[in-house]
Short mmCIF file of C-alpha atoms in Angstrom, two decimals:
data_model
loop_
_atom_site.label_atom_id
_atom_site.label_comp_id
_atom_site.label_asym_id
_atom_site.label_seq_id
_atom_site.Cartn_x
_atom_site.Cartn_y
_atom_site.Cartn_z
CA MET E 1 0.05 -0.17 0.14
CA LEU E 2 2.71 2.61 1.08
CA ALA E 3 4.63 1.48 -2.40
CA LEU E 4 1.76 2.18 -4.16
CA SER E 5 1.22 5.63 -2.31
CA ALA E 6 4.71 6.18 -3.21
CA TYR E 7 4.28 5.54 -6.78
CA MET E 8 1.18 7.51 -7.03
CA LEU E 9 2.92 10.65 -5.36
CA ALA E 10 5.86 10.62 -7.63
CA ALA E 11 4.01 10.28 -11.04
CA ARG E 12 1.99 13.36 -9.74
CA ILE E 13 5.43 15.21 -8.57
CA ASN E 14 7.51 14.14 -12.19
CA SER E 15 3.97 15.14 -13.88
CA PRO E 16 4.82 17.95 -16.56
CA GLY E 17 4.43 21.56 -15.43
CA THR E 18 5.45 20.90 -11.36
CA ARG E 19 8.36 22.67 -12.24
CA VAL E 20 8.76 26.32 -13.05
CA THR E 21 12.14 27.86 -14.02
CA ALA E 22 13.00 31.40 -14.55
CA SER E 23 15.97 33.39 -14.45
CA VAL E 24 17.13 35.10 -11.16
CA ASP E 25 19.48 38.04 -10.61
CA LYS E 26 22.79 36.64 -8.99
CA ASN E 27 22.89 39.35 -6.50
CA GLU E 28 19.30 39.04 -5.47
CA THR E 29 18.73 37.75 -1.83
CA LEU E 30 16.14 36.00 0.44
CA ASP E 31 15.46 36.66 3.79
CA MET E 32 14.14 33.49 6.04
CA VAL E 33 13.15 32.67 9.10
CA LEU E 34 14.28 29.50 10.16
CA TYR E 35 13.02 27.64 13.44
CA PHE E 36 15.22 25.83 15.98
CA LEU E 37 14.98 24.42 19.73
CA SER E 38 15.53 27.00 22.11
CA GLU E 39 18.51 26.54 24.56
CA ASP E 40 15.83 25.66 27.23
CA GLY E 41 14.05 23.25 25.43
CA ALA E 42 10.91 25.84 25.68
CA GLY E 43 10.32 25.44 21.93
CA LEU E 44 11.01 26.89 18.53
CA LYS E 45 12.68 30.01 18.30
CA PRO E 46 13.32 31.73 14.75
CA GLU E 47 16.86 32.41 13.59
CA GLU E 48 16.95 34.93 10.43
CA ARG E 49 19.07 34.05 7.60
CA ARG E 50 19.89 36.04 4.38
CA LEU E 51 20.29 33.16 1.35
CA PRO E 52 20.88 33.69 -2.20
CA ALA E 53 17.58 33.40 -4.18
CA THR E 54 16.92 30.70 -6.67
CA ALA E 55 14.15 30.81 -9.48
CA ASP E 56 11.43 28.54 -8.38
CA ARG E 57 9.55 27.88 -5.40
CA ALA E 58 10.67 24.18 -4.78
CA GLY E 59 14.46 25.74 -4.77
CA ARG E 60 13.46 28.10 -2.19
CA ILE E 61 12.28 25.29 -0.13
CA ARG E 62 14.79 23.16 -0.49
CA GLN E 63 17.50 26.12 0.51
CA ALA E 64 15.07 26.35 3.78
CA VAL E 65 15.36 22.73 4.61
CA LEU E 66 19.42 22.63 3.88
CA GLU E 67 19.84 25.30 6.17
CA LEU E 68 17.67 23.95 8.84
CA ILE E 69 19.88 20.73 8.29
CA LYS E 70 23.05 22.73 8.82
CA GLY E 71 21.90 23.85 12.57
CA PRO E 72 21.69 27.17 13.80
CA ALA E 73 23.88 29.83 13.54
CA GLY E 74 23.40 31.80 16.58
CA LYS E 75 23.91 31.04 20.22
CA GLY E 76 21.16 29.98 22.48
CA LEU E 77 19.50 27.35 19.86
CA LEU E 78 20.04 23.84 19.44
CA PRO E 79 19.80 21.92 16.03
CA VAL E 80 16.60 19.99 14.99
CA VAL E 81 17.54 17.36 12.44
CA PRO E 82 20.03 14.90 13.33
CA ASN E 83 23.80 14.99 11.88
CA GLY E 84 23.95 13.08 8.98
CA THR E 85 20.41 13.40 7.65
CA ALA E 86 20.12 14.41 3.67
CA LEU E 87 17.63 16.33 1.90
CA ARG E 88 16.90 14.13 -1.01
CA GLU E 89 14.35 16.40 -2.71
CA ALA E 90 11.85 19.18 -2.23
CA TYR E 91 8.96 19.41 -4.35
CA PHE E 92 5.97 21.84 -4.02
CA ILE E 93 2.72 20.95 -5.97
CA GLU E 94 0.96 24.43 -6.39
CA LYS E 95 -2.40 22.88 -6.95
CA GLU E 96 -2.29 21.50 -3.79
CA GLY E 97 -0.63 23.80 -2.07
CA ARG E 98 1.60 21.26 -0.51
CA ALA E 99 5.50 20.90 -0.36
CA TYR E 100 6.62 17.22 -0.11
CA ILE E 101 10.26 17.38 1.73
CA ASP E 102 12.06 13.85 1.03
CA LEU E 103 14.80 13.17 3.70
CA SER E 104 17.32 10.38 3.70
CA SER E 105 16.52 7.66 6.00
CA ASP E 106 19.08 9.15 8.85
CA VAL E 107 16.40 11.60 10.28
CA SER E 108 14.87 8.33 11.51
CA SER E 109 17.64 6.14 12.38
CA ARG E 110 20.01 8.83 14.14
CA HIS E 111 17.10 10.66 15.62
CA TRP E 112 17.54 11.00 19.50
CA GLY E 113 14.01 9.94 20.12
CA GLY E 114 11.03 11.14 22.27
CA THR E 115 7.54 11.95 21.19
CA THR E 116 8.80 15.89 21.99
CA ALA E 117 11.87 15.85 20.44
CA GLU E 118 10.08 14.09 16.91
CA GLU E 119 7.68 16.82 17.28
CA CYS E 120 10.24 19.78 17.17
CA THR E 121 11.99 17.95 14.36
CA ILE E 122 8.91 18.12 12.05
CA TYR E 123 7.56 21.19 13.22
CA ALA E 124 10.87 23.11 12.79
CA ILE E 125 10.87 22.09 9.09
CA VAL E 126 6.84 22.57 8.68
CA ASN E 127 6.78 26.01 10.53
CA THR E 128 10.03 27.26 8.59
CA VAL E 129 8.20 26.20 5.14
CA LEU E 130 4.77 27.63 6.07
CA LYS E 131 6.18 31.03 7.43
CA ASN E 132 8.50 31.68 4.78
CA PHE E 133 5.88 30.66 1.84
CA VAL E 134 2.26 32.00 1.81
CA ASP E 135 1.14 29.67 -0.93
CA VAL E 136 2.37 26.49 0.80
CA LYS E 137 -0.54 25.58 2.86
CA SER E 138 0.68 21.73 4.23
CA VAL E 139 3.95 19.76 4.17
CA GLN E 140 4.09 16.00 3.51
CA PHE E 141 7.24 13.99 4.45
CA LEU E 142 8.75 11.12 2.72
CA ILE E 143 11.94 8.89 4.04
CA ASP E 144 14.05 7.70 1.12
CA GLY E 145 11.29 8.39 -1.26
CA GLU E 146 8.56 6.77 0.47
CA VAL E 147 5.62 7.68 2.90
CA ARG E 148 6.15 6.15 6.42
CA GLU E 149 3.85 5.75 9.21
CA THR E 150 6.21 7.52 11.87
CA LEU E 151 9.70 9.54 12.02
CA ALA E 152 11.04 7.63 15.07
CA GLY E 153 8.21 5.62 16.76
CA HIS E 154 5.72 8.44 17.51
CA LEU E 155 4.22 10.84 15.29
CA ASP E 156 2.07 10.01 12.20
CA LEU E 157 3.87 10.91 8.83
CA ARG E 158 1.23 9.42 6.52
CA GLY E 159 -0.47 12.72 6.00
CA PRO E 160 0.30 16.52 5.19
CA PHE E 161 1.57 18.60 8.42
CA ARG E 162 0.01 22.58 8.79
CA LEU E 163 1.61 25.13 11.24
CA LYS E 164 1.68 24.72 14.59
CA GLU E 165 2.32 28.14 16.54
CA SER E 166 1.77 26.39 19.97
CA LEU E 167 5.46 24.96 19.47
CA PHE E 168 6.85 28.63 19.18
CA ALA E 169 8.74 29.33 22.60
CA VAL E 170 7.00 32.52 22.91
CA ALA E 171 3.61 30.89 22.31
CA ARG E 172 4.39 28.37 25.20
CA ARG E 173 5.70 31.16 27.70
CA GLU E 174 2.56 33.08 27.15
CA ALA E 175 0.46 30.59 27.55
CA ALA E 176 2.64 29.41 31.19
CA ASP E 177 1.95 33.02 32.30
CA GLU E 178 -1.89 33.23 31.50
CA GLU E 179 -2.24 29.88 33.58
CA MET E 180 -0.21 31.35 36.71
CA PRO E 181 -2.38 33.07 39.25
#
């Protein structure tokens, strides 16, 4: 069943018209906000990056995910993607408003585990993509080109993910402050 889903997905992704190319000025840059785990574990915190612009949406999504894989540049932030993880490909299907992120199996086999850690990995990628690209409405994950049940045994990866702002460190702190008498 999963193999059939992957085949059907590949057929849709590789159909004509899914990639658009255009020229881009070599000096053009793109400001992006990436989300990493805060050092205190309170949630995801933003880090701004300026990257060379690419011509197509999928290329820009690819850049954002590659930067997440590299890890944070600043202090007070922790990586969210395990070392050795490779981005195999990133696709954008405009009519679905969906980005497909295909990661190597290292994202699972090298993951440090736990529900919260798995959630931070998934939503760091999802929130980075959705906050930077307003025409992307959801993110679907593939591992080694296939839809998998889970990343590391906890979160269901069989469907698309949407923005989850409750994982942002600021949102978590504000919610905690509201609960205090």
